[in-house]
PDB file of C-alpha atoms in Angstrom:
ATOM      1  CA  MET A   1      21.708   3.659 -48.064  1.00  0.00           C
ATOM      2  CA  PHE A   2      20.674   3.455 -44.433  1.00  0.00           C
ATOM      3  CA  GLU A   3      17.392   4.411 -42.823  1.00  0.00           C
ATOM      4  CA  PRO A   4      17.368   6.577 -39.690  1.00  0.00           C
ATOM      5  CA  GLY A   5      16.230   4.538 -36.718  1.00  0.00           C
ATOM      6  CA  ARG A   6      17.324   1.239 -38.230  1.00  0.00           C
ATOM      7  CA  ASP A   7      21.091   1.088 -38.709  1.00  0.00           C
ATOM      8  CA  THR A   8      22.811   4.153 -37.302  1.00  0.00           C
ATOM      9  CA  SER A   9      26.079   2.631 -36.185  1.00  0.00           C
ATOM     10  CA  GLU A  10      29.140   4.795 -36.566  1.00  0.00           C
ATOM     11  CA  ALA A  11      30.495   2.598 -39.350  1.00  0.00           C
ATOM     12  CA  THR A  12      27.259   2.884 -41.342  1.00  0.00           C
ATOM     13  CA  LEU A  13      27.185   6.635 -40.901  1.00  0.00           C
ATOM     14  CA  ALA A  14      30.857   6.917 -41.881  1.00  0.00           C
ATOM     15  CA  ASP A  15      30.203   4.954 -45.084  1.00  0.00           C
ATOM     16  CA  ALA A  16      27.080   6.926 -46.043  1.00  0.00           C
ATOM     17  CA  GLY A  17      27.218   9.530 -48.735  1.00  0.00           C
ATOM     18  CA  GLU A  18      26.927  13.234 -48.127  1.00  0.00           C
ATOM     19  CA  THR A  19      23.437  13.386 -49.647  1.00  0.00           C
ATOM     20  CA  ASP A  20      22.226  10.475 -47.527  1.00  0.00           C
ATOM     21  CA  LEU A  21      23.553  12.097 -44.373  1.00  0.00           C
ATOM     22  CA  ALA A  22      21.960  15.442 -45.213  1.00  0.00           C
ATOM     23  CA  THR A  23      18.633  13.709 -45.877  1.00  0.00           C
ATOM     24  CA  ALA A  24      18.912  11.692 -42.678  1.00  0.00           C
ATOM     25  CA  ALA A  25      19.518  14.831 -40.604  1.00  0.00           C
ATOM     26  CA  SER A  26      15.887  15.852 -41.100  1.00  0.00           C
ATOM     27  CA  ALA A  27      14.632  12.415 -40.077  1.00  0.00           C
ATOM     28  CA  PHE A  28      16.904  12.365 -37.015  1.00  0.00           C
ATOM     29  CA  THR A  29      15.617  15.795 -35.973  1.00  0.00           C
ATOM     30  CA  HIS A  30      12.010  14.633 -36.373  1.00  0.00           C
ATOM     31  CA  ILE A  31      12.672  11.547 -34.244  1.00  0.00           C
ATOM     32  CA  GLU A  32      14.361  13.715 -31.600  1.00  0.00           C
ATOM     33  CA  PHE A  33      11.362  16.089 -31.424  1.00  0.00           C
ATOM     34  CA  GLU A  34       8.960  13.159 -31.051  1.00  0.00           C
ATOM     35  CA  VAL A  35      11.000  11.769 -28.159  1.00  0.00           C
ATOM     36  CA  MET A  36      11.218  15.190 -26.491  1.00  0.00           C
ATOM     37  CA  ALA A  37       7.436  15.636 -26.771  1.00  0.00           C
ATOM     38  CA  ARG A  38       6.859  12.231 -25.166  1.00  0.00           C
ATOM     39  CA  LYS A  39       9.295  13.151 -22.406  1.00  0.00           C
ATOM     40  CA  VAL A  40       7.382  16.359 -21.680  1.00  0.00           C
ATOM     41  CA  LEU A  41       4.069  14.473 -21.575  1.00  0.00           C
ATOM     42  CA  ALA A  42       5.488  11.788 -19.295  1.00  0.00           C
ATOM     43  CA  ALA A  43       6.949  14.446 -16.960  1.00  0.00           C
ATOM     44  CA  TYR A  44       3.594  16.221 -16.811  1.00  0.00           C
ATOM     45  CA  HIS A  45       1.697  13.031 -15.978  1.00  0.00           C
ATOM     46  CA  LEU A  46       4.264  11.945 -13.373  1.00  0.00           C
ATOM     47  CA  GLY A  47       4.100  15.353 -11.699  1.00  0.00           C
ATOM     48  CA  ARG A  48       0.297  15.338 -11.761  1.00  0.00           C
ATOM     49  CA  LYS A  49       0.074  11.858 -10.219  1.00  0.00           C
ATOM     50  CA  VAL A  50       2.588  12.678  -7.466  1.00  0.00           C
ATOM     51  CA  PHE A  51       0.781  15.962  -6.755  1.00  0.00           C
ATOM     52  CA  ASP A  52      -2.601  14.222  -6.484  1.00  0.00           C
ATOM     53  CA  ARG A  53      -1.213  11.405  -4.309  1.00  0.00           C
ATOM     54  CA  VAL A  54       0.495  13.733  -1.855  1.00  0.00           C
ATOM     55  CA  GLN A  55      -2.462  16.082  -1.684  1.00  0.00           C
ATOM     56  CA  ALA A  56      -4.918  13.237  -1.047  1.00  0.00           C
ATOM     57  CA  ALA A  57      -2.735  11.703   1.671  1.00  0.00           C
ATOM     58  CA  ASP A  58      -2.141  14.964   3.515  1.00  0.00           C
ATOM     59  CA  SER A  59      -4.994  16.350   5.586  1.00  0.00           C
ATOM     60  CA  ASP A  60      -2.964  19.044   7.351  1.00  0.00           C
ATOM     61  CA  ARG A  61      -3.830  22.477   5.922  1.00  0.00           C
ATOM     62  CA  TYR A  62      -0.255  23.733   6.343  1.00  0.00           C
ATOM     63  CA  ARG A  63       1.103  20.895   4.252  1.00  0.00           C
ATOM     64  CA  LYS A  64      -1.425  21.347   1.461  1.00  0.00           C
ATOM     65  CA  ARG A  65       1.225  23.483  -0.220  1.00  0.00           C
ATOM     66  CA  MET A  66       3.699  20.601  -0.308  1.00  0.00           C
ATOM     67  CA  PRO A  67       2.330  18.527  -3.228  1.00  0.00           C
ATOM     68  CA  ASP A  68       3.810  20.944  -5.736  1.00  0.00           C
ATOM     69  CA  LYS A  69       7.252  20.524  -4.199  1.00  0.00           C
ATOM     70  CA  ALA A  70       6.926  16.736  -4.243  1.00  0.00           C
ATOM     71  CA  ALA A  71       5.883  16.818  -7.906  1.00  0.00           C
ATOM     72  CA  LEU A  72       8.815  19.074  -8.847  1.00  0.00           C
ATOM     73  CA  ARG A  73      11.218  16.848  -6.937  1.00  0.00           C
ATOM     74  CA  GLU A  74      10.038  13.682  -8.714  1.00  0.00           C
ATOM     75  CA  VAL A  75      10.129  15.237 -12.189  1.00  0.00           C
ATOM     76  CA  SER A  76      13.555  16.693 -11.482  1.00  0.00           C
ATOM     77  CA  LEU A  77      14.852  13.353 -10.253  1.00  0.00           C
ATOM     78  CA  HIS A  78      13.516  11.147 -13.045  1.00  0.00           C
ATOM     79  CA  PHE A  79      13.903  13.500 -16.003  1.00  0.00           C
ATOM     80  CA  ALA A  80      17.141  15.261 -15.051  1.00  0.00           C
ATOM     81  CA  VAL A  81      15.426  18.649 -15.044  1.00  0.00           C
ATOM     82  CA  PRO A  82      17.029  21.209 -12.749  1.00  0.00           C
ATOM     83  CA  ARG A  83      14.717  22.529 -10.061  1.00  0.00           C
ATOM     84  CA  PRO A  84      14.123  26.287  -9.909  1.00  0.00           C
ATOM     85  CA  PRO A  85      16.009  28.205  -7.246  1.00  0.00           C
ATOM     86  CA  PRO A  86      14.240  28.590  -3.853  1.00  0.00           C
ATOM     87  CA  ASP A  87      13.430  32.253  -4.543  1.00  0.00           C
ATOM     88  CA  GLY A  88      11.496  31.201  -7.684  1.00  0.00           C
ATOM     89  CA  GLY A  89      13.584  33.333 -10.006  1.00  0.00           C
TER      90      GLY A  89
END
């Protein structure tokens, strides 16, 4: 029997029994949710840091609205998250 996260090569999965694969599906799903949660947290912190940096560096009142766009751009770039359309909808 294999353990999810240890040996998940295609050959190992192909040789595993039906019961083992069904049991592993739950573990794989749990691992996937953990990774997705970490991704969301990392995206939040990246966006927050970019927002704070741009806001602190920009003294022009007009441009004070730009940190949010910089944060969205960075999160979109690094986490492959599509940006919302310009009209916000």
